[in-house]
């Protein structure tokens, strides 16, 4: 598809270039061999957008979804496999969870797309259709943490560099996408139960039985880890870049938005609102660390995952305090999980050094 003449406006892509672009899109890496904004047609940009969506949802999710319809159901082995991937104990709930993952992904992307649409200046577009496509592309790209943009020079483009509403929406979407499907699904079920409760109370006038333990241990731990990283990374960027890239911003509010956007984009999203070449050396070290750390487990983001680093740090603290195990929210973390965390970190460092 990417090799078709209608995909590009200038010279068609070679096989290697098309393969690279397709792989980069499905693996939500964001690397390109040509400018998407100037060399790609709307058809070519749509192909990239669909590939990013497929990669974001996960090949396994799509395989399971279509396999269910074409074969009439899952085999017992497949159900066990998907149950393990999705963290579901009941085999019957695996199918509904797969469908729910697709639904809530599209729902959050739609909501994000609406907010992006509202944050845009209509004067920069030829029509409403172009503005809708722009919003849809960036909503999918940001939720999937891919880093693809159809803006010339990306978010550093003069027309968008100081559009802080656009940057805040974009950052919120890729932070949400980086939380992981399990966490987002947990938020979805929590919100759905709250809406049902309000519906029963004020409209149906019937009692509603609320389910206990709305947020799982994983969700609470992942959210805590992300809050710590977001606050520390944003604050560090704000302090380190005062005499560098933040001098381009016109207000303290603008400086905070740029700091929030850049610090969190570094983790996996791949967008940048300032030229990376102008970042100071300490900030670059922080950005590299954030890229290595990445997002949350089961998310569209990469890295060794924040929970892995958190477990390693907590284990060091526990050892320093003379404790034999890690306890979080009155629960003991299994030693197997701690061993896995250190193994992942070691393998990651070895892979990076060898590469």
Coordinates of C-alpha atoms in Angstrom, one line a residue:
X1 CA 0.0 0.0 0.0
X2 CA 2.8 2.4 0.9
X3 CA 4.5 1.7 -2.4
X4 CA 1.5 2.8 -4.5
X5 CA 2.0 6.0 -6.5
X6 CA -1.0 7.6 -4.9
X7 CA 0.6 7.2 -1.4
X8 CA 3.2 9.9 -2.1
X9 CA 3.1 13.3 -3.8
X10 CA 6.7 13.2 -5.0
X11 CA 8.7 10.0 -5.9
X12 CA 7.1 6.7 -4.8
X13 CA 8.7 4.8 -1.9
X14 CA 11.1 2.0 -2.6
X15 CA 10.4 -1.4 -1.1
X16 CA 12.9 -0.9 1.8
X17 CA 11.5 2.5 2.6
X18 CA 7.9 1.3 2.5
X19 CA 8.8 -1.7 4.7
X20 CA 10.6 0.6 7.2
X21 CA 7.6 3.0 7.4
X22 CA 5.1 0.1 7.8
X23 CA 7.2 -1.5 10.5
X24 CA 7.7 1.8 12.3
X25 CA 3.9 2.4 12.2
X26 CA 2.8 -1.0 13.4
X27 CA 5.6 -1.1 16.1
X28 CA 4.5 2.5 17.0
X29 CA 8.1 3.7 16.8
X30 CA 7.5 7.0 14.9
X31 CA 10.6 6.9 12.8
X32 CA 10.1 8.1 9.2
X33 CA 12.2 8.1 6.0
X34 CA 10.3 11.0 4.5
X35 CA 8.2 13.9 5.6
X36 CA 4.6 12.8 6.2
X37 CA 3.2 16.3 5.9
X38 CA 4.8 17.3 2.5
X39 CA 5.4 14.0 0.7
X40 CA 2.5 11.9 1.8
X41 CA -1.0 12.2 0.3
X42 CA -4.2 11.9 2.5
X43 CA -4.4 8.3 1.3
X44 CA -0.8 7.6 2.5
X45 CA -1.4 9.4 5.8
X46 CA -4.6 7.3 6.3
X47 CA -2.6 4.1 5.7
X48 CA -0.1 5.1 8.4
X49 CA -2.9 6.1 10.8
X50 CA -4.5 2.6 10.4
X51 CA -1.2 0.8 10.8
X52 CA -0.6 2.8 14.0
X53 CA -4.1 1.9 15.3
X54 CA -3.5 -1.8 14.6
X55 CA -0.1 -1.7 16.3
X56 CA -1.6 0.3 19.3
X57 CA -4.4 -2.2 19.9
X58 CA -2.0 -5.0 19.6
X59 CA -1.8 -7.7 16.9
X60 CA -2.8 -10.3 19.5
X61 CA -6.0 -8.4 20.2
X62 CA -7.0 -8.2 16.6
X63 CA -5.9 -11.8 15.9
X64 CA -8.1 -13.0 18.8
X65 CA -11.0 -10.7 17.7
X66 CA -11.1 -12.0 14.1
X67 CA -10.2 -15.6 15.1
X68 CA -13.3 -15.6 17.2
X69 CA -15.6 -14.6 14.3
X70 CA -14.0 -16.8 11.6
X71 CA -13.6 -20.0 13.7
X72 CA -16.8 -19.6 15.7
X73 CA -15.0 -19.4 18.9
X74 CA -11.7 -19.8 20.8
X75 CA -10.1 -23.2 21.5
X76 CA -9.5 -23.9 25.2
X77 CA -5.7 -23.3 24.7
X78 CA -6.3 -19.9 23.0
X79 CA -8.7 -18.8 25.8
X80 CA -6.1 -19.6 28.4
X81 CA -3.5 -17.7 26.5
X82 CA -5.7 -14.6 26.1
X83 CA -6.8 -14.9 29.7
X84 CA -3.2 -14.8 30.8
X85 CA -2.5 -11.8 28.5
X86 CA -5.5 -9.8 29.7
X87 CA -5.3 -10.9 33.4
X88 CA -8.7 -12.5 33.3
X89 CA -9.5 -15.6 35.4
X90 CA -12.8 -16.4 33.9
X91 CA -12.5 -17.7 30.3
X92 CA -16.0 -16.5 29.4
X93 CA -15.0 -12.9 30.1
X94 CA -11.9 -13.0 27.8
X95 CA -14.0 -12.3 24.7
X96 CA -16.0 -9.4 26.3
X97 CA -12.7 -7.9 27.6
X98 CA -11.1 -8.1 24.1
X99 CA -14.2 -6.3 22.6
X100 CA -14.2 -3.8 25.5
X101 CA -10.5 -3.0 24.9
X102 CA -11.2 -2.1 21.3
X103 CA -14.3 -0.1 22.4
X104 CA -12.7 1.9 25.1
X105 CA -9.6 2.6 22.9
X106 CA -11.8 4.0 20.2
X107 CA -13.9 5.9 22.8
X108 CA -10.9 7.6 24.4
X109 CA -9.4 8.4 20.9
X110 CA -12.8 9.9 19.9
X111 CA -13.0 12.0 23.0
X112 CA -9.3 13.1 22.5
X113 CA -10.0 13.9 18.9
X114 CA -12.9 16.2 19.8
X115 CA -10.7 18.1 22.3
X116 CA -8.0 18.4 19.7
X117 CA -10.5 19.6 17.1
X118 CA -11.7 22.3 19.5
X119 CA -8.1 23.4 20.3
X120 CA -7.2 24.1 16.6
X121 CA -7.4 27.4 14.8
X122 CA -9.9 27.0 11.9
X123 CA -7.9 29.6 9.9
X124 CA -5.0 27.1 9.5
X125 CA -7.2 24.6 7.6
X126 CA -8.9 24.6 4.1
X127 CA -12.1 23.1 5.5
X128 CA -13.8 21.2 8.4
X129 CA -13.0 17.9 6.8
X130 CA -9.2 18.6 6.8
X131 CA -9.5 19.7 10.5
X132 CA -11.4 16.5 11.4
X133 CA -8.8 14.3 9.7
X134 CA -5.9 16.2 11.5
X135 CA -7.6 15.7 14.9
X136 CA -8.3 12.0 14.2
X137 CA -4.7 11.4 13.1
X138 CA -3.1 13.0 16.1
X139 CA -5.6 11.5 18.6
X140 CA -4.7 8.0 17.3
X141 CA -1.0 8.8 17.1
X142 CA -0.9 10.2 20.6
X143 CA -3.0 7.5 22.3
X144 CA -0.9 4.9 20.7
X145 CA 2.3 6.7 21.7
X146 CA 3.6 6.5 18.1
X147 CA 5.0 10.1 17.7
X148 CA 3.8 10.4 14.0
X149 CA 2.6 13.8 13.0
X150 CA 1.3 15.3 9.8
X151 CA 2.6 18.7 10.8
X152 CA 5.6 20.1 9.1
X153 CA 8.4 20.1 11.7
X154 CA 5.9 18.4 14.1
X155 CA 4.7 20.3 17.2
X156 CA 7.7 22.7 16.8
X157 CA 5.7 24.2 13.9
X158 CA 5.4 28.0 14.4
X159 CA 1.6 27.8 14.3
X160 CA 1.4 25.2 17.1
X161 CA 4.5 25.9 19.2
X162 CA 2.6 28.3 21.5
X163 CA -0.8 26.6 21.1
X164 CA -0.8 25.3 24.7
X165 CA -4.3 24.0 24.6
X166 CA -3.4 21.7 21.7
X167 CA -0.2 20.5 23.6
X168 CA -2.1 19.9 26.8
X169 CA -4.7 17.7 25.1
X170 CA -2.1 15.8 23.1
X171 CA 0.0 15.2 26.3
X172 CA -3.1 14.1 28.3
X173 CA -4.0 11.6 25.5
X174 CA -0.5 10.0 25.3
X175 CA -0.2 9.9 29.1
X176 CA -3.6 8.1 29.2
X177 CA -2.5 5.7 26.5
X178 CA 0.7 5.0 28.4
X179 CA -1.2 3.9 31.5
X180 CA -1.9 0.5 30.0
X181 CA -5.2 -1.1 28.8
X182 CA -5.7 -2.8 32.2
X183 CA -5.6 0.6 34.0
X184 CA -7.7 2.4 31.4
X185 CA -10.2 -0.5 31.5
X186 CA -10.4 -0.1 35.3
X187 CA -11.1 3.6 34.9
X188 CA -13.8 2.8 32.3
X189 CA -15.5 0.2 34.6
X190 CA -15.3 2.7 37.5
X191 CA -16.9 5.5 35.5
X192 CA -19.5 3.2 34.1
X193 CA -20.6 2.0 37.6
X194 CA -20.7 5.6 38.8
X195 CA -23.0 6.5 35.8
X196 CA -25.2 3.5 36.5
X197 CA -25.5 4.6 40.1
X198 CA -26.6 8.1 39.1
X199 CA -29.0 6.7 36.6
X200 CA -30.6 4.4 39.1
X201 CA -30.7 7.1 41.8
X202 CA -32.1 10.1 39.9
X203 CA -33.9 8.7 36.9
X204 CA -35.0 5.1 37.6
X205 CA -35.5 5.8 41.3
X206 CA -34.2 2.3 42.2
X207 CA -31.4 1.2 44.6
X208 CA -28.1 0.3 43.0
X209 CA -25.6 -2.2 44.4
X210 CA -22.1 -0.7 44.2
X211 CA -19.3 -3.2 43.6
X212 CA -16.4 -3.0 46.2
X213 CA -12.7 -2.6 45.3
X214 CA -13.3 -0.4 42.3
X215 CA -9.6 0.1 41.6
X216 CA -7.3 -3.0 41.6
X217 CA -3.9 -3.1 43.3
X218 CA -2.2 -3.0 39.9
X219 CA -4.2 0.2 38.9
X220 CA -3.3 2.0 42.1
X221 CA 0.3 1.0 41.9
X222 CA 0.6 2.0 38.2
X223 CA -1.1 5.3 38.8
X224 CA 1.1 6.1 41.8
X225 CA 4.3 5.3 39.8
X226 CA 3.1 7.5 36.9
X227 CA 2.2 10.4 39.2
X228 CA 5.7 10.3 40.8
X229 CA 7.4 10.2 37.4
X230 CA 5.2 12.9 35.9
X231 CA 5.7 15.3 38.8
X232 CA 9.5 14.7 39.0
X233 CA 10.1 14.8 35.2
X234 CA 8.0 17.9 34.7
X235 CA 9.6 19.7 37.6
X236 CA 13.1 18.7 36.6
X237 CA 12.6 19.9 33.0
X238 CA 11.1 23.2 34.2
X239 CA 14.2 23.8 36.4
X240 CA 16.9 22.6 34.0
X241 CA 15.6 24.4 30.9
X242 CA 15.0 27.9 32.3
X243 CA 18.0 29.3 30.5
X244 CA 17.6 27.2 27.4
X245 CA 14.5 26.0 25.5
X246 CA 11.9 27.5 27.9
X247 CA 13.2 31.1 27.0
X248 CA 11.0 30.8 23.9
X249 CA 7.8 30.6 26.0
X250 CA 5.9 33.8 26.8
X251 CA 4.6 33.0 30.3
X252 CA 5.1 30.8 33.3
X253 CA 2.0 28.9 32.2
X254 CA 3.6 28.3 28.8
X255 CA 6.8 27.1 30.5
X256 CA 4.9 24.5 32.6
X257 CA 2.9 23.3 29.6
X258 CA 6.1 22.8 27.6
X259 CA 7.8 21.1 30.5
X260 CA 4.8 18.8 31.0
X261 CA 4.6 18.0 27.3
X262 CA 8.4 17.4 26.7
X263 CA 9.0 15.5 29.9
X264 CA 6.2 13.1 29.4
X265 CA 6.6 12.8 25.6
X266 CA 10.2 11.6 26.3
X267 CA 8.9 8.5 28.0
X268 CA 7.5 6.9 24.9
X269 CA 5.3 9.3 22.8
X270 CA 8.0 10.7 20.7
X271 CA 6.5 14.2 20.1
X272 CA 8.6 17.3 20.7
X273 CA 7.5 21.0 20.9
X274 CA 11.1 22.3 21.1
X275 CA 14.2 21.4 19.0
X276 CA 15.9 18.5 20.8
X277 CA 19.3 19.9 19.6
X278 CA 18.9 22.9 21.9
X279 CA 18.3 20.9 25.1
X280 CA 21.0 21.3 27.8
X281 CA 23.2 18.3 28.6
X282 CA 21.6 17.5 32.0
X283 CA 18.1 17.5 30.3
X284 CA 19.3 15.2 27.6
X285 CA 20.5 12.7 30.3
X286 CA 17.1 13.0 31.9
X287 CA 15.3 12.5 28.6
X288 CA 17.4 9.4 27.8
X289 CA 16.6 8.0 31.3
X290 CA 12.9 8.6 30.7
X291 CA 13.0 7.0 27.3
X292 CA 14.7 3.9 28.8
X293 CA 12.1 3.8 31.7
X294 CA 9.1 4.2 29.3
X295 CA 5.4 3.8 30.1
X296 CA 3.3 1.3 32.1
X297 CA 2.8 -2.5 31.5
X298 CA 0.3 -3.5 28.9
X299 CA 0.3 0.0 27.4
X300 CA 1.1 1.4 23.9
X301 CA 4.4 2.8 25.3
X302 CA 7.8 1.2 25.3
X303 CA 10.7 1.1 27.8
X304 CA 11.4 -1.3 30.7
X305 CA 8.2 0.1 32.3
X306 CA 7.9 2.4 35.4
X307 CA 6.7 -0.4 37.6
X308 CA 9.8 -2.4 36.9
X309 CA 12.0 0.6 37.9
X310 CA 9.8 1.2 40.9
X311 CA 10.1 -2.4 42.2
X312 CA 13.9 -2.2 41.8
X313 CA 14.1 1.1 43.8
X314 CA 11.7 -0.1 46.5
X315 CA 13.7 -3.3 46.9
X316 CA 16.9 -1.3 47.4
X317 CA 15.1 0.9 50.0
X318 CA 13.7 -2.3 51.7
X319 CA 17.2 -3.8 51.9
X320 CA 18.7 -0.6 53.3
X321 CA 16.0 -0.6 56.0
X322 CA 16.7 -4.2 56.8
X323 CA 13.4 -5.6 55.5
X324 CA 13.2 -9.0 53.8
X325 CA 10.3 -8.1 51.5
X326 CA 8.6 -5.1 49.8
X327 CA 5.2 -4.0 51.1
X328 CA 2.8 -1.7 49.1
X329 CA -0.7 -0.9 50.1
X330 CA -0.5 -3.5 52.9
X331 CA 0.4 -6.2 50.4
X332 CA 3.7 -8.1 50.1
X333 CA 5.3 -8.2 46.6
X334 CA 6.4 -11.7 45.6
X335 CA 10.2 -12.1 45.4
X336 CA 9.6 -13.6 41.9
X337 CA 8.3 -10.2 40.7
X338 CA 11.4 -8.4 42.2
X339 CA 13.7 -10.9 40.5
X340 CA 12.0 -10.4 37.2
X341 CA 12.3 -6.6 37.5
X342 CA 16.1 -6.8 38.0
X343 CA 16.4 -9.3 35.2
X344 CA 14.5 -7.0 32.8
X345 CA 16.7 -4.0 33.8
X346 CA 19.9 -6.1 33.3
X347 CA 18.8 -7.5 29.9
X348 CA 17.7 -4.0 28.8
X349 CA 21.1 -2.4 29.7
X350 CA 23.0 -5.3 28.0
X351 CA 20.9 -4.9 24.9
X352 CA 21.4 -1.1 24.7
X353 CA 25.2 -1.5 25.3
X354 CA 25.5 -4.2 22.6
X355 CA 23.4 -2.2 20.2

